[in-house]
mmCIF file of C-alpha atoms in Angstrom:
data_model
loop_
_atom_site.group_PDB
_atom_site.id
_atom_site.type_symbol
_atom_site.label_atom_id
_atom_site.label_comp_id
_atom_site.label_asym_id
_atom_site.label_seq_id
_atom_site.Cartn_x
_atom_site.Cartn_y
_atom_site.Cartn_z
ATOM 1 C CA UNK A 10 231.273 65.108 157.463
ATOM 2 C CA UNK A 11 228.518 66.014 155.031
ATOM 3 C CA UNK A 12 230.528 68.998 153.807
ATOM 4 C CA UNK A 13 233.581 66.821 153.202
ATOM 5 C CA UNK A 14 231.471 64.346 151.187
ATOM 6 C CA UNK A 15 229.996 67.120 149.063
ATOM 7 C CA UNK A 16 233.445 68.586 148.427
ATOM 8 C CA UNK A 17 234.820 65.167 147.482
ATOM 9 C CA UNK A 18 232.010 64.477 145.006
ATOM 10 C CA UNK A 19 232.366 67.965 143.496
ATOM 11 C CA UNK A 20 236.099 67.504 142.971
ATOM 12 C CA UNK A 21 235.464 64.093 141.416
ATOM 13 C CA UNK A 22 232.922 65.594 139.011
ATOM 14 C CA UNK A 23 235.230 68.456 138.014
ATOM 15 C CA UNK A 24 238.120 66.063 137.439
ATOM 16 C CA UNK A 25 235.999 63.889 135.164
ATOM 17 C CA UNK A 26 234.851 66.932 133.195
ATOM 18 C CA UNK A 27 238.396 68.229 132.769
ATOM 19 C CA UNK A 28 239.463 64.888 131.299
ATOM 20 C CA UNK A 29 237.057 65.261 128.379
ATOM 21 C CA UNK A 30 238.703 66.464 125.183
ATOM 22 C CA UNK A 31 237.425 69.766 123.846
ATOM 23 C CA UNK A 32 236.253 69.435 120.240
ATOM 24 C CA UNK A 33 235.389 71.917 117.553
ATOM 25 C CA UNK A 34 231.762 71.300 116.540
ATOM 26 C CA UNK A 35 231.416 74.326 114.247
ATOM 27 C CA UNK A 36 231.191 73.726 110.495
ATOM 28 C CA UNK A 37 233.963 75.475 108.523
ATOM 29 C CA UNK A 38 235.177 77.390 111.583
ATOM 30 C CA UNK A 39 238.239 78.618 109.659
ATOM 31 C CA UNK A 40 236.159 80.816 107.347
ATOM 32 C CA UNK A 41 236.910 84.502 107.581
ATOM 33 C CA UNK A 42 234.474 86.412 109.762
ATOM 34 C CA UNK A 43 233.127 88.708 107.047
ATOM 35 C CA UNK A 44 229.508 89.602 106.181
ATOM 36 C CA UNK A 45 229.963 88.264 102.638
ATOM 37 C CA UNK A 46 232.438 85.824 101.123
ATOM 38 C CA UNK A 47 232.452 84.948 97.420
ATOM 39 C CA UNK A 48 234.358 82.079 95.798
ATOM 40 C CA UNK A 49 234.215 80.458 92.373
ATOM 41 C CA UNK A 50 232.987 76.860 92.444
ATOM 42 C CA UNK A 51 233.184 73.839 90.182
ATOM 43 C CA UNK A 52 230.312 71.385 90.547
ATOM 44 C CA UNK A 53 231.328 67.750 90.202
ATOM 45 C CA UNK A 54 228.649 66.417 87.878
ATOM 46 C CA UNK A 55 227.205 62.981 88.488
ATOM 47 C CA UNK A 56 228.526 60.431 85.968
ATOM 48 C CA UNK A 57 226.912 57.236 84.739
ATOM 49 C CA UNK A 58 228.403 53.885 85.742
ATOM 50 C CA UNK A 59 227.479 50.170 85.623
ATOM 51 C CA UNK A 60 224.415 49.360 87.683
ATOM 52 C CA UNK A 61 222.730 52.706 87.090
ATOM 53 C CA UNK A 62 219.116 52.764 85.932
ATOM 54 C CA UNK A 63 218.383 55.433 83.344
ATOM 55 C CA UNK A 64 215.037 56.897 82.334
ATOM 56 C CA UNK A 65 215.301 57.947 78.674
ATOM 57 C CA UNK A 66 212.416 59.534 76.798
ATOM 58 C CA UNK A 67 212.387 60.548 73.115
ATOM 59 C CA UNK A 68 209.593 62.825 71.878
ATOM 60 C CA UNK A 69 209.047 63.593 68.209
ATOM 61 C CA UNK A 70 206.186 65.020 66.110
ATOM 62 C CA UNK A 71 205.605 61.565 64.612
ATOM 63 C CA UNK A 72 203.521 59.042 66.588
ATOM 64 C CA UNK A 73 205.079 55.961 64.958
ATOM 65 C CA UNK A 74 208.574 57.237 65.665
ATOM 66 C CA UNK A 75 207.698 57.745 69.324
ATOM 67 C CA UNK A 76 206.552 54.146 69.467
ATOM 68 C CA UNK A 77 209.845 52.917 68.018
ATOM 69 C CA UNK A 78 212.122 54.957 70.287
ATOM 70 C CA UNK A 79 210.254 54.573 73.579
ATOM 71 C CA UNK A 80 209.587 50.841 74.063
ATOM 72 C CA UNK A 81 205.892 51.049 73.438
ATOM 73 C CA UNK A 82 205.177 54.664 74.423
ATOM 74 C CA UNK A 83 203.207 56.403 71.688
ATOM 75 C CA UNK A 84 201.973 59.976 71.288
ATOM 76 C CA UNK A 85 198.536 60.277 69.742
ATOM 77 C CA UNK A 86 195.890 62.920 69.142
ATOM 78 C CA UNK A 87 193.574 63.607 72.073
ATOM 79 C CA UNK A 88 189.944 62.473 71.962
ATOM 80 C CA UNK A 89 188.747 66.058 71.518
ATOM 81 C CA UNK A 90 191.060 66.579 68.563
ATOM 82 C CA UNK A 91 193.203 69.162 70.325
ATOM 83 C CA UNK A 92 196.745 68.542 71.506
ATOM 84 C CA UNK A 93 198.410 65.171 72.045
ATOM 85 C CA UNK A 94 198.315 62.539 74.711
ATOM 86 C CA UNK A 95 200.708 59.732 75.616
ATOM 87 C CA UNK A 96 199.474 56.133 75.609
ATOM 88 C CA UNK A 97 201.340 53.073 76.888
ATOM 89 C CA UNK A 98 201.637 50.008 74.659
ATOM 90 C CA UNK A 99 202.785 46.679 76.061
ATOM 91 C CA UNK A 100 205.161 46.499 79.038
ATOM 92 C CA UNK A 101 205.832 49.637 81.034
ATOM 93 C CA UNK A 102 209.121 51.359 80.367
ATOM 94 C CA UNK A 103 211.141 50.485 83.466
ATOM 95 C CA UNK A 104 214.310 52.224 82.348
ATOM 96 C CA UNK A 105 217.645 51.193 80.858
ATOM 97 C CA UNK A 106 220.055 49.296 83.116
ATOM 98 C CA UNK A 107 223.738 50.025 82.474
ATOM 99 C CA UNK A 108 225.474 46.642 82.186
ATOM 100 C CA UNK A 109 228.921 45.666 83.490
ATOM 101 C CA UNK A 110 230.481 46.831 80.230
ATOM 102 C CA UNK A 111 229.059 50.311 80.760
ATOM 103 C CA UNK A 112 226.598 50.108 77.856
ATOM 104 C CA UNK A 113 222.843 50.146 77.260
ATOM 105 C CA UNK A 114 220.746 48.699 74.440
ATOM 106 C CA UNK A 115 218.603 51.451 72.971
ATOM 107 C CA UNK A 116 215.849 50.943 70.379
ATOM 108 C CA UNK A 117 216.914 51.634 66.772
ATOM 109 C CA UNK A 118 220.299 53.042 67.889
ATOM 110 C CA UNK A 119 221.545 49.708 69.249
ATOM 111 C CA UNK A 120 224.287 49.279 71.868
ATOM 112 C CA UNK A 121 225.539 52.587 73.259
ATOM 113 C CA UNK A 122 228.553 53.135 75.580
ATOM 114 C CA UNK A 123 227.488 55.387 78.452
ATOM 115 C CA UNK A 124 230.021 54.757 81.224
ATOM 116 C CA UNK A 125 231.583 57.958 82.575
ATOM 117 C CA UNK A 126 229.128 60.246 80.792
ATOM 118 C CA UNK A 127 226.871 62.769 82.513
ATOM 119 C CA UNK A 128 223.146 62.595 81.807
ATOM 120 C CA UNK A 129 223.501 65.799 79.800
ATOM 121 C CA UNK A 130 226.245 64.301 77.635
ATOM 122 C CA UNK A 131 224.165 61.176 77.025
ATOM 123 C CA UNK A 132 221.148 63.295 76.141
ATOM 124 C CA UNK A 133 223.170 65.237 73.561
ATOM 125 C CA UNK A 134 224.596 62.000 72.127
ATOM 126 C CA UNK A 135 221.153 60.410 71.707
ATOM 127 C CA UNK A 136 219.707 63.634 70.321
ATOM 128 C CA UNK A 137 222.404 63.805 67.647
ATOM 129 C CA UNK A 138 221.753 60.228 66.513
ATOM 130 C CA UNK A 139 217.955 60.483 66.631
ATOM 131 C CA UNK A 140 218.153 63.512 64.320
ATOM 132 C CA UNK A 141 219.350 61.129 61.615
ATOM 133 C CA UNK A 142 215.844 59.637 61.587
ATOM 134 C CA UNK A 143 213.460 62.470 62.510
ATOM 135 C CA UNK A 144 213.300 66.236 62.715
ATOM 136 C CA UNK A 145 212.984 68.303 65.889
ATOM 137 C CA UNK A 146 213.271 65.509 68.474
ATOM 138 C CA UNK A 147 213.313 66.148 72.226
ATOM 139 C CA UNK A 148 215.354 63.838 74.473
ATOM 140 C CA UNK A 149 215.155 63.606 78.270
ATOM 141 C CA UNK A 150 217.594 61.564 80.389
ATOM 142 C CA UNK A 151 217.378 61.079 84.167
ATOM 143 C CA UNK A 152 219.085 58.838 86.687
ATOM 144 C CA UNK A 153 216.453 56.775 88.505
ATOM 145 C CA UNK A 154 218.475 55.067 91.237
ATOM 146 C CA UNK A 155 220.671 57.780 92.755
ATOM 147 C CA UNK A 156 221.180 56.760 96.398
ATOM 148 C CA UNK A 157 223.864 56.883 99.072
ATOM 149 C CA UNK A 158 224.309 55.433 102.562
ATOM 150 C CA UNK A 159 224.822 57.344 105.824
ATOM 151 C CA UNK A 160 226.337 55.507 108.810
ATOM 152 C CA UNK A 161 227.689 56.238 112.281
ATOM 153 C CA UNK A 162 226.758 59.386 114.206
ATOM 154 C CA UNK A 163 223.940 60.364 111.829
ATOM 155 C CA UNK A 164 220.492 58.955 111.299
ATOM 156 C CA UNK A 165 221.575 55.615 109.712
ATOM 157 C CA UNK A 166 219.755 55.296 106.414
ATOM 158 C CA UNK A 167 219.954 54.713 102.701
ATOM 159 C CA UNK A 168 218.992 58.056 101.172
ATOM 160 C CA UNK A 169 216.990 57.942 97.934
ATOM 161 C CA UNK A 170 217.470 61.081 95.840
ATOM 162 C CA UNK A 171 214.662 62.316 93.550
ATOM 163 C CA UNK A 172 215.340 61.748 89.847
ATOM 164 C CA UNK A 173 215.353 65.494 89.131
ATOM 165 C CA UNK A 174 218.205 66.175 91.568
ATOM 166 C CA UNK A 175 221.712 65.097 90.536
ATOM 167 C CA UNK A 176 223.797 67.624 92.491
ATOM 168 C CA UNK A 177 223.819 66.581 96.148
ATOM 169 C CA UNK A 178 226.737 67.707 98.286
ATOM 170 C CA UNK A 179 227.929 66.264 101.590
ATOM 171 C CA UNK A 180 226.139 68.875 103.709
ATOM 172 C CA UNK A 181 222.838 68.187 101.953
ATOM 173 C CA UNK A 182 223.371 64.448 102.367
ATOM 174 C CA UNK A 183 224.017 64.806 106.094
ATOM 175 C CA UNK A 184 220.920 66.989 106.443
ATOM 176 C CA UNK A 185 218.821 64.334 104.668
ATOM 177 C CA UNK A 186 220.029 61.821 107.260
ATOM 178 C CA UNK A 187 219.231 64.061 110.224
ATOM 179 C CA UNK A 188 222.614 65.744 110.669
ATOM 180 C CA UNK A 189 225.618 64.802 112.817
ATOM 181 C CA UNK A 190 225.072 64.056 116.508
ATOM 182 C CA UNK A 191 227.042 65.845 119.225
ATOM 183 C CA UNK A 192 229.276 62.758 119.457
ATOM 184 C CA UNK A 193 230.239 62.758 115.762
ATOM 185 C CA UNK A 194 233.827 63.575 114.789
ATOM 186 C CA UNK A 195 233.278 66.359 112.286
ATOM 187 C CA UNK A 196 236.998 66.521 111.591
ATOM 188 C CA UNK A 197 237.125 62.912 110.356
ATOM 189 C CA UNK A 198 234.170 62.112 108.077
ATOM 190 C CA UNK A 199 234.904 59.131 105.842
ATOM 191 C CA UNK A 200 233.542 58.944 102.274
ATOM 192 C CA UNK A 201 233.856 55.554 100.528
ATOM 193 C CA UNK A 202 233.400 55.529 96.756
ATOM 194 C CA UNK A 203 233.565 52.782 94.129
ATOM 195 C CA UNK A 204 234.198 53.917 90.583
ATOM 196 C CA UNK A 205 235.859 52.463 87.493
ATOM 197 C CA UNK A 206 236.779 49.251 89.286
ATOM 198 C CA UNK A 207 238.440 51.059 92.205
ATOM 199 C CA UNK A 208 237.423 51.752 95.784
ATOM 200 C CA UNK A 209 238.665 55.041 97.200
ATOM 201 C CA UNK A 210 238.336 56.294 100.780
ATOM 202 C CA UNK A 211 238.649 59.976 101.616
ATOM 203 C CA UNK A 212 238.579 61.640 105.024
ATOM 204 C CA UNK A 213 237.040 65.103 105.148
ATOM 205 C CA UNK A 214 237.287 67.730 107.882
ATOM 206 C CA UNK A 215 234.019 69.629 108.210
ATOM 207 C CA UNK A 216 235.761 72.180 110.451
ATOM 208 C CA UNK A 217 237.811 73.251 107.432
ATOM 209 C CA UNK A 218 236.666 75.207 104.400
ATOM 210 C CA UNK A 219 239.044 73.092 102.269
ATOM 211 C CA UNK A 220 236.337 70.408 102.264
ATOM 212 C CA UNK A 221 234.242 72.626 99.998
ATOM 213 C CA UNK A 222 236.755 72.148 97.166
ATOM 214 C CA UNK A 223 237.266 68.403 97.652
ATOM 215 C CA UNK A 224 236.234 66.082 94.777
ATOM 216 C CA UNK A 225 234.343 64.129 97.450
ATOM 217 C CA UNK A 226 232.232 67.107 98.558
ATOM 218 C CA UNK A 227 229.637 66.310 95.880
ATOM 219 C CA UNK A 228 228.244 62.818 96.440
ATOM 220 C CA UNK A 229 228.099 60.137 93.750
ATOM 221 C CA UNK A 230 225.585 57.276 93.554
ATOM 222 C CA UNK A 231 226.221 54.456 96.047
ATOM 223 C CA UNK A 232 228.670 56.508 98.127
ATOM 224 C CA UNK A 233 228.979 55.489 101.783
ATOM 225 C CA UNK A 234 229.460 58.253 104.358
ATOM 226 C CA UNK A 235 230.627 57.228 107.829
ATOM 227 C CA UNK A 236 230.727 59.677 110.733
ATOM 228 C CA UNK A 237 232.992 58.247 113.432
ATOM 229 C CA UNK A 238 231.993 58.609 117.116
ATOM 230 C CA UNK A 239 234.368 60.542 119.331
ATOM 231 C CA UNK A 240 236.563 58.983 122.008
ATOM 232 C CA UNK A 241 234.292 60.053 124.851
ATOM 233 C CA UNK A 242 231.333 58.073 123.509
ATOM 234 C CA UNK A 243 233.418 55.026 122.592
ATOM 235 C CA UNK A 244 235.080 54.955 126.024
ATOM 236 C CA UNK A 245 231.833 55.529 127.878
ATOM 237 C CA UNK A 246 229.926 52.891 125.934
ATOM 238 C CA UNK A 247 232.699 50.317 126.326
ATOM 239 C CA UNK A 248 232.990 50.975 130.074
ATOM 240 C CA UNK A 249 229.271 50.606 130.645
ATOM 241 C CA UNK A 250 229.069 47.384 128.639
ATOM 242 C CA UNK A 251 232.062 45.806 130.392
ATOM 243 C CA UNK A 252 231.578 47.187 133.892
ATOM 244 C CA UNK A 253 227.873 47.760 134.338
ATOM 245 C CA UNK A 254 227.872 45.561 137.450
ATOM 246 C CA UNK A 255 230.838 47.411 138.923
ATOM 247 C CA UNK A 256 229.215 50.766 138.192
ATOM 248 C CA UNK A 257 225.969 49.646 139.831
ATOM 249 C CA UNK A 258 227.952 48.616 142.907
ATOM 250 C CA UNK A 259 229.587 52.030 143.174
ATOM 251 C CA UNK A 260 226.223 53.769 142.950
ATOM 252 C CA UNK A 261 224.761 51.494 145.624
ATOM 253 C CA UNK A 262 227.736 52.029 147.922
ATOM 254 C CA UNK A 263 227.542 55.797 147.493
ATOM 255 C CA UNK A 264 223.835 55.734 148.367
ATOM 256 C CA UNK A 265 224.465 53.666 151.513
ATOM 257 C CA UNK A 266 227.271 56.023 152.557
ATOM 258 C CA UNK A 267 225.023 59.013 152.029
ATOM 259 C CA UNK A 268 222.298 57.490 154.212
ATOM 260 C CA UNK A 269 224.784 56.746 156.993
ATOM 261 C CA UNK A 270 226.126 60.284 157.001
ATOM 262 C CA UNK A 271 222.736 62.024 156.999
#
């Protein structure tokens, strides 16, 4: 009798295992198996849009000019007489918020359209206009609030990206959030993006190398990435929530039967 019970439970276990769908959990499994693969790439540069916070710094040889262009930041001679130091006047420069029209108000230069520009393009535009007032200026532009959201079968979090990093791809974003769990559907990763008054939703297959050339491979600010759980986890979780009492009864009955047959 004991042997029959063991055989029955073994068959039940094997049947349940065979019902699970086999999934491909290897990134870019369709890549050729060669020691070295080389492809040309085109990086999708981050572009400025309403709601972005920009850090803009203008440095010139003239202290008064620095004060005018930097909202109270002034360069002055050091106390020892050698070199220069930067001193803050008035309120701290908290950055330039891009308004709903896609513009910023910049000292001396006035209202500037910035929507759709990269930080490099904006830097060159400001540099060209500042040269009308001073010689040999230096302009630095950085995005201060680059962030995106990871949801689903990753470590759920809002990822803050350092201001000196504007090229974050999907793989880097997933790594920042702790990677994809074993239950995540790598072949159906959803990227939600809002840009120019439109919301677009793209599904990417991380088993395929075609994802590397997708315009959604490089993340933009405020993107939402959702990794869907596979059917096995959804089914298992739903069954346990709805039938936890029934499942407990089965376990108890099996234990009683085992004790009787010992």
